[in-house]
């Protein structure tokens, strides 16, 4: 899975949860006061949960990008080392 895929999932979560939040807010108008209070409390918790989940998606995608950069740097370093060793090999070293 790529970091951009994780970003896309995070964005989708944020948008879909935001849409659900809007529907809950709109529903509060037509319900009894106690129910509206309960919905408001639940909505506050859900919004906090969404923020935490979205933050985790951001952390994961950043970690994936950092890991990919580290991998690329290690790969380039090792390729240079292998090329350096290859430059030292002659037909005499190979017993040819």
Short mmCIF file of C-alpha atoms in Angstrom, two decimals, residues 5-65:
data_model
loop_
_atom_site.label_atom_id
_atom_site.label_comp_id
_atom_site.label_asym_id
_atom_site.label_seq_id
_atom_site.Cartn_x
_atom_site.Cartn_y
_atom_site.Cartn_z
CA UNK A 5 -3.47 5.36 -0.94
CA UNK A 6 -3.43 5.96 2.81
CA UNK A 7 -3.95 9.69 2.13
CA UNK A 8 -6.94 8.88 -0.08
CA UNK A 9 -8.48 6.67 2.60
CA UNK A 10 -7.93 9.38 5.21
CA UNK A 11 -9.54 12.00 2.97
CA UNK A 12 -12.50 9.72 2.31
CA UNK A 13 -12.95 9.09 6.03
CA UNK A 14 -12.86 12.83 6.72
CA UNK A 15 -15.39 13.62 3.98
CA UNK A 16 -17.81 10.80 4.79
CA UNK A 17 -17.71 11.46 8.52
CA UNK A 18 -18.19 15.17 7.86
CA UNK A 19 -21.23 14.36 5.75
CA UNK A 20 -22.64 12.14 8.49
CA UNK A 21 -22.00 14.89 11.05
CA UNK A 22 -23.97 17.33 8.91
CA UNK A 23 -26.91 14.93 8.73
CA UNK A 24 -26.86 14.46 12.52
CA UNK A 25 -26.77 18.23 13.04
CA UNK A 26 -29.70 18.67 10.67
CA UNK A 27 -31.65 15.94 12.47
CA UNK A 28 -31.33 17.71 15.82
CA UNK A 29 -33.83 20.36 14.73
CA UNK A 30 -36.80 18.02 14.65
CA UNK A 31 -36.22 15.96 17.80
CA UNK A 32 -37.15 16.53 21.45
CA UNK A 33 -34.73 18.61 23.53
CA UNK A 34 -33.28 15.66 25.46
CA UNK A 35 -32.69 13.73 22.26
CA UNK A 36 -31.04 16.78 20.68
CA UNK A 37 -28.77 17.08 23.71
CA UNK A 38 -27.87 13.39 23.47
CA UNK A 39 -27.20 13.72 19.74
CA UNK A 40 -25.01 16.77 20.35
CA UNK A 41 -22.97 14.85 22.92
CA UNK A 42 -22.59 11.86 20.62
CA UNK A 43 -21.67 14.13 17.73
CA UNK A 44 -18.94 15.80 19.78
CA UNK A 45 -17.45 12.39 20.59
CA UNK A 46 -17.72 11.21 17.00
CA UNK A 47 -16.01 14.36 15.74
CA UNK A 48 -13.15 13.86 18.22
CA UNK A 49 -12.86 10.22 17.12
CA UNK A 50 -12.79 11.28 13.46
CA UNK A 51 -10.07 13.82 14.18
CA UNK A 52 -7.99 11.17 15.97
CA UNK A 53 -8.49 8.63 13.18
CA UNK A 54 -7.63 11.16 10.49
CA UNK A 55 -4.52 12.14 12.44
CA UNK A 56 -3.48 8.50 12.51
CA UNK A 57 -3.90 8.26 8.72
CA UNK A 58 -1.65 11.31 8.37
CA UNK A 59 0.96 9.79 10.71
CA UNK A 60 0.93 6.51 8.79
CA UNK A 61 1.29 8.12 5.37
CA UNK A 62 4.17 10.28 6.63
CA UNK A 63 5.86 7.19 8.11
CA UNK A 64 5.45 5.37 4.79
CA UNK A 65 7.01 8.28 2.90
#
